[in-house]
CSV table of C-alpha atoms and ligand atoms in Angstrom, one decimal:
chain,number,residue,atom,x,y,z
A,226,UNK,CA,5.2,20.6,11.8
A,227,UNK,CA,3.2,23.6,11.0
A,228,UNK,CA,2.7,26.1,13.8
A,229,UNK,CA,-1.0,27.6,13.0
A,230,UNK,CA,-0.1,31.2,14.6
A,231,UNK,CA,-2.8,33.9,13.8
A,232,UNK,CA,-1.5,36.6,12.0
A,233,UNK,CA,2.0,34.8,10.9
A,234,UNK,CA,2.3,33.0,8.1
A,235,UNK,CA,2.2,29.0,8.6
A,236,UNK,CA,6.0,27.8,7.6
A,237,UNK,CA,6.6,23.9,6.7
A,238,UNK,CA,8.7,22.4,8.6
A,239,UNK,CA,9.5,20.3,5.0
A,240,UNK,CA,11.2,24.1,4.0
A,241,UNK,CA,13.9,23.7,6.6
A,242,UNK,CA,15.3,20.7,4.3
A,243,UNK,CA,14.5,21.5,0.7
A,244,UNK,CA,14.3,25.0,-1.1
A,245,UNK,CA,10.4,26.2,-1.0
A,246,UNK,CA,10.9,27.0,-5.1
A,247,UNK,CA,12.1,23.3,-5.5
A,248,UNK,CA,8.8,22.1,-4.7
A,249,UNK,CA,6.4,24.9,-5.3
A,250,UNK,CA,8.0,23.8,-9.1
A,251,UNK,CA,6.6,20.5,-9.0
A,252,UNK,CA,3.2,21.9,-9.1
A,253,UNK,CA,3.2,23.4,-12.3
A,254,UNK,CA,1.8,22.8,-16.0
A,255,UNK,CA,3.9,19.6,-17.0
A,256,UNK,CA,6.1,21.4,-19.2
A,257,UNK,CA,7.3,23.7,-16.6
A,258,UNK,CA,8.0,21.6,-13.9
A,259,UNK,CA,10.2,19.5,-12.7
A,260,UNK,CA,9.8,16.4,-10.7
A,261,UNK,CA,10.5,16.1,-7.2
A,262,UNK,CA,14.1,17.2,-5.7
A,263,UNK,CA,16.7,14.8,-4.7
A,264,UNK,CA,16.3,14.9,-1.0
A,265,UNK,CA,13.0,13.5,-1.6
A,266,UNK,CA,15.0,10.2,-1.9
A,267,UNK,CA,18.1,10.8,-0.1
A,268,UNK,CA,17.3,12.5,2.9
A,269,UNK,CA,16.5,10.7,6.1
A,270,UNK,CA,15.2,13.7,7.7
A,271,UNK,CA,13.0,14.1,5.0
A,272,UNK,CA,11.7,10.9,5.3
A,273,UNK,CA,10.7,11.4,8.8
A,274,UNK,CA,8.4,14.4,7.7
A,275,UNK,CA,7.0,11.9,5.0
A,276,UNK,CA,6.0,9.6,7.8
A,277,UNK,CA,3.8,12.0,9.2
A,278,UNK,CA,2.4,14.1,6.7
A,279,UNK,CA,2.1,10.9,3.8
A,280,UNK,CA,2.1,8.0,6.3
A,281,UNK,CA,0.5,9.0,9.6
A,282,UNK,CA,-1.8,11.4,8.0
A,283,UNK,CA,-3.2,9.2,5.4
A,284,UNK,CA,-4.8,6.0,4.2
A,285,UNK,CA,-2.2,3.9,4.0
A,286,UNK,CA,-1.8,-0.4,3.3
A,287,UNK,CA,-0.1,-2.7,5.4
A,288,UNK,CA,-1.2,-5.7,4.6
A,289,UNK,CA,-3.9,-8.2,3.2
A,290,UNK,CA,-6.7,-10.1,5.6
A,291,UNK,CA,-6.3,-13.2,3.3
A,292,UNK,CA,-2.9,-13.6,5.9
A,293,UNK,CA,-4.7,-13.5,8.6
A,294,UNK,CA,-7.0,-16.3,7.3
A,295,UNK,CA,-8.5,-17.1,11.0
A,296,UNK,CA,-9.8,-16.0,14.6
A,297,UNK,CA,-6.9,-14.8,16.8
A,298,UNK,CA,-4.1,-15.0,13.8
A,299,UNK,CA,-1.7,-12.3,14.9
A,300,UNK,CA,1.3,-10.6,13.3
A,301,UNK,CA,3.7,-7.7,13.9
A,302,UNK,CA,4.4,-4.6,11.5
A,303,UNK,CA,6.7,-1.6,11.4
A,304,UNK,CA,5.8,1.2,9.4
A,305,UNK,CA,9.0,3.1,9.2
A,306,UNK,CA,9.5,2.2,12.6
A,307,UNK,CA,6.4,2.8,13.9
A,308,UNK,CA,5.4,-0.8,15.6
A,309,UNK,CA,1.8,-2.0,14.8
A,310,UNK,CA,-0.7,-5.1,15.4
A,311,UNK,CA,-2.3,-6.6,13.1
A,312,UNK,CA,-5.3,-9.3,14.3
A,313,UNK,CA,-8.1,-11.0,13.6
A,314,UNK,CA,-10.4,-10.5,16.8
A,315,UNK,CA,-12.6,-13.3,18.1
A,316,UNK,CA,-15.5,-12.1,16.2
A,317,UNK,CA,-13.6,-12.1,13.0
A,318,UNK,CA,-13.0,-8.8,12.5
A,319,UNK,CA,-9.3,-7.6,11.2
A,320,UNK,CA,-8.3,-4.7,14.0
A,321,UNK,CA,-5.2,-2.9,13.8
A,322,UNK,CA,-3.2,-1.2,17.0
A,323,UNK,CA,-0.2,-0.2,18.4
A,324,UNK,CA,2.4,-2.7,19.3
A,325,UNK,CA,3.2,-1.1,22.7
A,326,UNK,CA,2.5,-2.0,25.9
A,327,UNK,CA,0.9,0.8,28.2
A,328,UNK,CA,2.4,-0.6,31.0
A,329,UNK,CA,6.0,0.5,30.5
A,330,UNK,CA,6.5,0.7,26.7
A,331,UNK,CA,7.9,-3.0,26.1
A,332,UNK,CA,6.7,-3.6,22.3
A,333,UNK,CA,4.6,-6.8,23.1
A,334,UNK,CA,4.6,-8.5,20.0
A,335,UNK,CA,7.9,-9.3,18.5
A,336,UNK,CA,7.0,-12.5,16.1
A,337,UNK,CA,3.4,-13.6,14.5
A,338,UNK,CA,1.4,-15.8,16.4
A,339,UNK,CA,-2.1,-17.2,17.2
A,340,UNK,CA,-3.7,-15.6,20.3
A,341,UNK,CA,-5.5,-18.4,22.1
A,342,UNK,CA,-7.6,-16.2,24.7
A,343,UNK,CA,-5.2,-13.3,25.6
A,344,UNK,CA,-1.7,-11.1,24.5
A,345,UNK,CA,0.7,-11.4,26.7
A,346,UNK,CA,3.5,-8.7,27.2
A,347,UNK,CA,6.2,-10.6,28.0
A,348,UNK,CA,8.0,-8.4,30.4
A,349,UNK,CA,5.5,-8.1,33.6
A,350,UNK,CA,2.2,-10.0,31.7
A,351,UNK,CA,0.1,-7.4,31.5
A,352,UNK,CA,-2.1,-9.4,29.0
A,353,UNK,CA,-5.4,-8.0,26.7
A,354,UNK,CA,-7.7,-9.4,24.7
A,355,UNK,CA,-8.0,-9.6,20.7
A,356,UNK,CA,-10.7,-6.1,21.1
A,357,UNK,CA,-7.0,-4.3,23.1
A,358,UNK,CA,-9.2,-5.1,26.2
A,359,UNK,CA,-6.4,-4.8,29.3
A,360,UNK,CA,-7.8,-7.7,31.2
A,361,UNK,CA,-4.6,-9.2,33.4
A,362,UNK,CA,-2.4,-7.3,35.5
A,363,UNK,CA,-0.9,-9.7,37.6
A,364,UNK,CA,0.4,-8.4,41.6
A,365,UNK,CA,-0.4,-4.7,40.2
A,366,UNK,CA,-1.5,-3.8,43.7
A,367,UNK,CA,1.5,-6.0,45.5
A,368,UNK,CA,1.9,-10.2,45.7
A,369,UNK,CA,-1.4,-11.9,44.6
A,370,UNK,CA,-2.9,-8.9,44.3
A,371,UNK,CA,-3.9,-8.3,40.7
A,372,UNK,CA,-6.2,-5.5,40.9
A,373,UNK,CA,-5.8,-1.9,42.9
A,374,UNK,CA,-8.1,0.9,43.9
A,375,UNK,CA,-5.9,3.3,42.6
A,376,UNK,CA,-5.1,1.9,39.2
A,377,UNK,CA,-8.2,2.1,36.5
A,378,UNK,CA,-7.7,-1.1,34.0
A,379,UNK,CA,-10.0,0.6,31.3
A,380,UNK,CA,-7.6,4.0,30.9
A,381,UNK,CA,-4.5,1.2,30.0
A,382,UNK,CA,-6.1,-0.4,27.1
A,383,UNK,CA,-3.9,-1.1,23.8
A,384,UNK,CA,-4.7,1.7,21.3
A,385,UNK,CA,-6.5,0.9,18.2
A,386,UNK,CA,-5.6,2.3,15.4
A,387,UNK,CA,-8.4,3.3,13.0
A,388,UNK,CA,-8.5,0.7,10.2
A,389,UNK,CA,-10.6,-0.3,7.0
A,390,UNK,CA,-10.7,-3.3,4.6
A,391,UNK,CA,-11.0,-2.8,1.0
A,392,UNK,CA,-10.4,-5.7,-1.5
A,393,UNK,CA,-8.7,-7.3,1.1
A,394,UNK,CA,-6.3,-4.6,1.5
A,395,UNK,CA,-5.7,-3.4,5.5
A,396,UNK,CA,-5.9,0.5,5.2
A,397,UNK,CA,-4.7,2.2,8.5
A,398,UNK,CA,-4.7,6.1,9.1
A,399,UNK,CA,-2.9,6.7,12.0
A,400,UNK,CA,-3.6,10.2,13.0
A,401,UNK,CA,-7.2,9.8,12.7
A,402,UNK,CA,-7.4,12.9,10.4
A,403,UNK,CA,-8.8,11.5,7.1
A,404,UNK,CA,-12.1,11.6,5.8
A,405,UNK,CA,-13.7,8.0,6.1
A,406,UNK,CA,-12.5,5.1,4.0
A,407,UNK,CA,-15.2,5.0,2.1
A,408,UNK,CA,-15.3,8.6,0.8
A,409,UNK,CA,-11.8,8.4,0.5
A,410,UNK,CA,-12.1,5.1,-2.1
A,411,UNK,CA,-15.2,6.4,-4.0
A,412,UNK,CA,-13.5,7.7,-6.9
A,413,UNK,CA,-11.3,4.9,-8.0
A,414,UNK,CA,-14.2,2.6,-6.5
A,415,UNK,CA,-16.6,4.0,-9.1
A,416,UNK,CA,-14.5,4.5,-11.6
A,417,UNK,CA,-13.8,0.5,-11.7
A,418,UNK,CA,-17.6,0.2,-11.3
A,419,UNK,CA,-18.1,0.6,-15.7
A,420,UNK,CA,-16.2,-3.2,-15.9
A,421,UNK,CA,-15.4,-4.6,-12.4
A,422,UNK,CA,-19.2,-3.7,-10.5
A,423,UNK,CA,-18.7,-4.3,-6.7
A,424,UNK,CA,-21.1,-7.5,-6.8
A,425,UNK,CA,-18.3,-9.0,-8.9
A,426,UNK,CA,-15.9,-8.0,-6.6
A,427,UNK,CA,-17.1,-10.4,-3.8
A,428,UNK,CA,-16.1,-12.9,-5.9
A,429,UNK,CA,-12.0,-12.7,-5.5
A,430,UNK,CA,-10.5,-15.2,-3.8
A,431,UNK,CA,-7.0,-15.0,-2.8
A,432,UNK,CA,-4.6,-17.9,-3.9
A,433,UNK,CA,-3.3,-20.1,-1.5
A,434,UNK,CA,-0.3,-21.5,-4.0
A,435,UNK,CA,0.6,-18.8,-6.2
A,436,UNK,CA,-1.0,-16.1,-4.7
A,437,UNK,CA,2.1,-14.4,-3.1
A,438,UNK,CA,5.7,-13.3,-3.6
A,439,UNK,CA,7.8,-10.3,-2.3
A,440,UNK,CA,10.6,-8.0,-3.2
A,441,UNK,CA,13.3,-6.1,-2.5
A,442,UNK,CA,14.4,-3.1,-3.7
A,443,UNK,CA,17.4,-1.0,-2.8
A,444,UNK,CA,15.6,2.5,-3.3
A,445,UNK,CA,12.8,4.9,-2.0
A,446,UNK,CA,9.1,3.9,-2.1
A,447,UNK,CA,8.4,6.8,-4.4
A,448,UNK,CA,10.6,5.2,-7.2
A,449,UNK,CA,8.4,2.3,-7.5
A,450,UNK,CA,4.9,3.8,-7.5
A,451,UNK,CA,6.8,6.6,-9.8
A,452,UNK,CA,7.4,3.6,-12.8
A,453,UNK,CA,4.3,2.1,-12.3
A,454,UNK,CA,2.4,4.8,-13.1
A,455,UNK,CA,3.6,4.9,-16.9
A,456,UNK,CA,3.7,3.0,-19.7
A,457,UNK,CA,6.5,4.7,-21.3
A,458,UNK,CA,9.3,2.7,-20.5
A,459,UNK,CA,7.7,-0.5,-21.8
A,460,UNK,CA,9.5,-1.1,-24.8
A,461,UNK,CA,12.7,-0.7,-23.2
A,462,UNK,CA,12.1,-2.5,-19.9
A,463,UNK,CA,9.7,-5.2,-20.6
A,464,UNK,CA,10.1,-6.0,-24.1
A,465,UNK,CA,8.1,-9.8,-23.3
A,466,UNK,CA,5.2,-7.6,-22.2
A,467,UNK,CA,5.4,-5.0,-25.2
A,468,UNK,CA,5.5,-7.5,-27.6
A,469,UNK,CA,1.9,-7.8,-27.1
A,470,UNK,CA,0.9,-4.5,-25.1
A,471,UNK,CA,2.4,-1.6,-26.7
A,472,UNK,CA,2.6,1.9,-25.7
A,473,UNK,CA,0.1,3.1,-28.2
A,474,UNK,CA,-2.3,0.7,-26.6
A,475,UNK,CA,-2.2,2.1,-23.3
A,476,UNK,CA,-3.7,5.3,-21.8
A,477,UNK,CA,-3.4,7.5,-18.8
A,478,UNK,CA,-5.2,7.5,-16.1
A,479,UNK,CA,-5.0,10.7,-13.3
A,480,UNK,CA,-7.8,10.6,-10.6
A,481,UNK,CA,-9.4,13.4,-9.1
A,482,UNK,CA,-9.4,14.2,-6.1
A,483,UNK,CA,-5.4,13.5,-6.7
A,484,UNK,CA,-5.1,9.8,-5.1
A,485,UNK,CA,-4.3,8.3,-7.8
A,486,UNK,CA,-2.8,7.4,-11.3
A,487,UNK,CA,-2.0,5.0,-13.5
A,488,UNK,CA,-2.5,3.1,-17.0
A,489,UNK,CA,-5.0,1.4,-18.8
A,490,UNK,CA,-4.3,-1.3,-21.9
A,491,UNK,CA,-6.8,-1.8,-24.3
A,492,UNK,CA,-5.0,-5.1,-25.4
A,493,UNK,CA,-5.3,-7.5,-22.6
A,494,UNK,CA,-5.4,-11.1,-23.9
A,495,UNK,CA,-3.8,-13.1,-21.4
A,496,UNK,CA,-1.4,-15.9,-23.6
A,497,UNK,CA,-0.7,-18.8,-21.0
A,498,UNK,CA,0.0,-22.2,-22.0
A,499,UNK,CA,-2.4,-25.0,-21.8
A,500,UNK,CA,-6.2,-25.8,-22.7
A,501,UNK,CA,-7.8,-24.5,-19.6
A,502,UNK,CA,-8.6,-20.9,-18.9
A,503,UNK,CA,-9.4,-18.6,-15.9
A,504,UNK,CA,-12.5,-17.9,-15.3
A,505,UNK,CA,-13.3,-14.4,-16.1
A,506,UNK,CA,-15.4,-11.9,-13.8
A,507,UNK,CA,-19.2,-12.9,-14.7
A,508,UNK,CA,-20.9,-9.3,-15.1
A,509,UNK,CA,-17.3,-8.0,-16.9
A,510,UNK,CA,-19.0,-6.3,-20.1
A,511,UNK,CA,-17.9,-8.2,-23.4
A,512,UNK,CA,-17.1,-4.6,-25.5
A,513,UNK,CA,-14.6,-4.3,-22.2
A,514,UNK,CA,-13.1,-7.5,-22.0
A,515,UNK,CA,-9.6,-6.6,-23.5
A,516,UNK,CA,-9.6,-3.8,-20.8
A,517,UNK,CA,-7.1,-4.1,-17.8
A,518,UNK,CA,-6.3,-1.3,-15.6
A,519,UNK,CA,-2.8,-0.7,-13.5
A,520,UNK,CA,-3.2,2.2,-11.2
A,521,UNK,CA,-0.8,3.5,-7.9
A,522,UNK,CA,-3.6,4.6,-4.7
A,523,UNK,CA,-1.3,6.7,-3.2
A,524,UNK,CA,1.1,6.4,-1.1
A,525,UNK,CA,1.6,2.9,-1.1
A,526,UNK,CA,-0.4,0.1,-3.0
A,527,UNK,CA,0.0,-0.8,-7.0
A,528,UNK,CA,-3.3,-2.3,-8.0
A,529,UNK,CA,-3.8,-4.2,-11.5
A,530,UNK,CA,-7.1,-5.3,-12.3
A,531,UNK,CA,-8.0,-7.9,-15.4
A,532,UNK,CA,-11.5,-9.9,-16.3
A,533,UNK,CA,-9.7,-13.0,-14.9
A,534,UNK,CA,-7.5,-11.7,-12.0
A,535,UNK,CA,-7.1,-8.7,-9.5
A,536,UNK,CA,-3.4,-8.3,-7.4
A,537,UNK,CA,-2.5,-5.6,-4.9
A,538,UNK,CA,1.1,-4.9,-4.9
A,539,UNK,CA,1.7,-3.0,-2.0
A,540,UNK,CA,5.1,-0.9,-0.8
A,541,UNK,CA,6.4,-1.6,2.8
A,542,UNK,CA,8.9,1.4,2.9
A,543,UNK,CA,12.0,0.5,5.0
A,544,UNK,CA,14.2,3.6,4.8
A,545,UNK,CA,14.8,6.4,2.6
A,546,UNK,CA,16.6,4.1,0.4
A,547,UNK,CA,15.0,0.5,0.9
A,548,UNK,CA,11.8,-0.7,0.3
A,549,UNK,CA,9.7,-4.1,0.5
A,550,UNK,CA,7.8,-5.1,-2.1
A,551,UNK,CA,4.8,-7.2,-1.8
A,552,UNK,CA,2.2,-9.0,-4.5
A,553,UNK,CA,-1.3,-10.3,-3.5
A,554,UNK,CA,-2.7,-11.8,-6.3
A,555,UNK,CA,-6.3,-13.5,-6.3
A,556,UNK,CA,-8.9,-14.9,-9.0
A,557,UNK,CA,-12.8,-15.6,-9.6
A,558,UNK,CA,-14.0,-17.7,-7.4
A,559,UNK,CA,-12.3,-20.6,-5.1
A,560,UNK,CA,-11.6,-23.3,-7.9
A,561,UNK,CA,-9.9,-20.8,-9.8
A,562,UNK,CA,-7.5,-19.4,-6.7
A,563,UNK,CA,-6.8,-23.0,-5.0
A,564,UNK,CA,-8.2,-25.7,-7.5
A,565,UNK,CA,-5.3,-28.7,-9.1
A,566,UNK,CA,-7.7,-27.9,-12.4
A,567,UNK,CA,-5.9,-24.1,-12.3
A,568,UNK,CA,-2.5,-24.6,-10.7
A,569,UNK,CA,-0.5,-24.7,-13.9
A,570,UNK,CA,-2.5,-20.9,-15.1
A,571,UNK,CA,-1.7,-19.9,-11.6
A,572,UNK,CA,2.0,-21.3,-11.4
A,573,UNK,CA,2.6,-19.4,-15.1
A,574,UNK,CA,1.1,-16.2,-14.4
A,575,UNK,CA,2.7,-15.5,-11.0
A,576,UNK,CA,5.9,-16.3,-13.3
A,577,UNK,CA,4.7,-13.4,-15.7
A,578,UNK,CA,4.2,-11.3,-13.2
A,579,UNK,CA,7.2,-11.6,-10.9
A,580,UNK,CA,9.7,-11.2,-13.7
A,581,UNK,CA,7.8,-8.2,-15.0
A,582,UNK,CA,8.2,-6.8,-11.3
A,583,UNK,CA,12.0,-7.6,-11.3
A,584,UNK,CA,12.2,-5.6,-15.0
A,585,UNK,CA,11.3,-2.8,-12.5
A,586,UNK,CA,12.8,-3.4,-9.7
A,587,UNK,CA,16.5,-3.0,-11.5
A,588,UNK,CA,15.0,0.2,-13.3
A,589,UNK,CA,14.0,1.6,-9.9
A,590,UNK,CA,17.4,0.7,-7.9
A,591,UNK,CA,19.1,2.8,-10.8
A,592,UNK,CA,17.1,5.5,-10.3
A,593,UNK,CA,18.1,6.0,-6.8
A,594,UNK,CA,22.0,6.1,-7.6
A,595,UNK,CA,20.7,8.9,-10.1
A,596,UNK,CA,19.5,10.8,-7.8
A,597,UNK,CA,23.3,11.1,-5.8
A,598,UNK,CA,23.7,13.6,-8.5
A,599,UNK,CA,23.9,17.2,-7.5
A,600,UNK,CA,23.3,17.8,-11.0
A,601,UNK,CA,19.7,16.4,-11.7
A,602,UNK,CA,17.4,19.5,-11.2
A,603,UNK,CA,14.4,16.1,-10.0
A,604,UNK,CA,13.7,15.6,-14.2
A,605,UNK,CA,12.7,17.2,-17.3
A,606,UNK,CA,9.0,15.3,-17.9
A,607,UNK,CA,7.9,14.2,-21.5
A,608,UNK,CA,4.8,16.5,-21.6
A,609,UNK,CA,3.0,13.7,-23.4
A,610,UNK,CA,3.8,10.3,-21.7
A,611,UNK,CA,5.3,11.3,-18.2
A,612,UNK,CA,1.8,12.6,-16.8
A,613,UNK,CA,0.0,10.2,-14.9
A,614,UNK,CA,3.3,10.2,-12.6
A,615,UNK,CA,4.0,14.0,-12.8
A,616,UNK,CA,0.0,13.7,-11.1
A,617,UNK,CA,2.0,11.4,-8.9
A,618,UNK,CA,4.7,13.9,-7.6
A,619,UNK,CA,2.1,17.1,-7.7
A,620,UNK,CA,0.8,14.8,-4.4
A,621,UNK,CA,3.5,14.5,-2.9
A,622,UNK,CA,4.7,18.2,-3.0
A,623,UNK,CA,1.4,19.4,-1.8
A,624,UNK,CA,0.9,16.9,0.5
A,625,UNK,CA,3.8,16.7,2.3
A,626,UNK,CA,4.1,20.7,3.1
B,723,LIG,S1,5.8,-3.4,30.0
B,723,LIG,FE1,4.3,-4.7,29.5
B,723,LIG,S2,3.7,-5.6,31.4
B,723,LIG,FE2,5.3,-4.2,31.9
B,724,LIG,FE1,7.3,-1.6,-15.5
């Protein structure tokens, strides 16, 4: 924490566990840097600072509204230990809060459920609505008596956290700091706007089937948004994928404002087996068709977006050194997310795409025994193909001082 004295100079907390010059390095032209220092990824004290400063104080995802498909569908979530509620309030809205009681702390929902009327907290039913309303408070003021002078109801509401919902993605920002969701989104959301224009967008539909699967990984967050962001290590790592999608057919992508960064393939020409094929995006230019996009929004969500098909792949840090992975995939329109006519295009490319994302996952697991070395100075970047996720660790030094 930063202590904003006048006339002293502001000192990072983040200093206290890593050398000042290790980071300030980060931030230089690619060919003198280096990337970010091992206690990045092995400190657990660090990673308490990055829950604040790249958690707490940003836009972050933890979850998709597709899984809370109806009124009153409730479910638990920790973000690195922070207990959270996600719902779908009686007017259909998705509303996210704390998972704490303000009665005496109990953390009220332990398992996902559907709220009928009211939440219960299980230890003295203090119970609120799906709005975080504190409506019940049974013999408050003594034996049947359930209301008391002295007590105001409306100061013991549960807190809401501030929330937003972009392409189905649940965006939280916890401290409330931000600037609003929709400034913060403009610049990837316009960028997409040449090929993918936002009426088009309506059109996703998750996938009921083959819309899901999750992974582990036994390594820090950073590692996976880290490979994502290249295209380097195709060749190597995916060879099924290169054999159609080579390096040379990629570019970089680095967003400004510094949110995010990725790749782009010029080459997209999805190969699955059978007659049928997705139905593509309908206002998805023709000169752009072979255009797919794969970018990181930082901190925490992987985002790859085709003609035929859009996923989220979004990071559920753990620990310092585990992380849950988890793909959201959805298509053009309901017959092509949840028809029979589709299933076998549906069944084949969740295939492709979870034994790509298991490529990674053993790359990224590696890198984290790396980085037990005292000798690794945080890596010597390529100055040509490591830049989109030098962009990558350039936000996370700044940010996180
Ligand atoms: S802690 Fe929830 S009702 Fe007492
Ligand atoms: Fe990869």
């Amino acid at each position: 924490m930063a202590w904003p004295l006048r006339g002293y100079q502001v000192v990072s907390e983040v200093y206290n566990i890593i050398e000042k010059k290790k980071l300030d390095v980060v931030s230089n032209p690619i060919e003198k840097s280096h990337g970010l220092p091992n206690e990045c990824y092995t400190s657990e004290k660090y990673t308490q600072l990055e829950r604040k400063k790249l958690f707490e104080d940003k836009w972050v995802v933890i979850g998709v509204a597709s899984s809370l498909p109806n009124k009153g569908d409730a479910k638990p979530f920790d973000l690195l230990g922070i207990p959270i509620i996600i719902l779908r309030d009686k007017k259909n809205k998705i509303r996210v809060f704390h998972n704490v009681c303000s009665h005496r702390g109990y953390k009220i929902l332990q398992k996902s459920c559907k709220i009928k009327n009211l939440i219960r907290c299980p230890y003295h039913s203090w119970s609120y609505d799906t709005s975080g309303k504190l409506i019940a408070t049974p013999h408050l003021g003594g034996m049947n008596k359930h209301e008391c002078k002295k007590f105001d109801k409306s100061k013991s509401n549960l807190k809401e956290i501030r929330s937003s919902v972009w392409l189905d993605m649940i965006f939280i920002n916890i401290s409330e700091n931000e600037i609003s969701f929709e400034k913060y989104i403009k610049p990837l959301s316009d960028r997409w706007e040449q090929f993918w224009p936002k009426k088009d967008r309506k059109l996703m539909v998750y996938s009921n089937d083959f819309g899901y699967f999750n992974l582990n990984a036994k390594c820090n967050w950073k590692f996976a948004i880290e490979n994502y962001c290249e295209s380097y290590h195709l060749p190597w790592v995916h060879p099924g994928l290169n054999s159609y999608s080579k390096i040379s057919d990629h570019y970089h992508i680095q967003g400004l404002p510094n949110r995010f960064a990725g790749q782009g393939t010029k080459v997209y020409n999805p190969k699955l087996k059978g007659k049928e094929k997705f139905p593509c995006f309908p206002n998805w230019p023709k000169d752009k068709e072979h255009i797919a996009e794969y970018v990181a929004l930082f901190p925490n969500v992987m985002l790859g977006i085709h003609k035929d098909h859009f996923y989220a792949y979004w990071l559920e840090p753990v620990d310092h050194k585990f992380t849950k992975e988890h793909m959201e995939i959805y298509y053009v329109g309901e017959k092509a997310a949840n028809s029979q006519k589709y299933k076998s295009l549906r069944k084949q490319n969740h295939k492709l795409w979870k034994s790509v994302q298991i490529e990674d996952v053993g790359i990224i697991e590696g890198m984290q025994e790396g980085r037990n070395s005292p000798s690794y100075n945080g890596g010597n970047f390529s100055p040509v193909m490591d830049n989109p996720t030098h962009h990558f660790h350039k936000w996370v030094a700044t940010n996180i001082v």
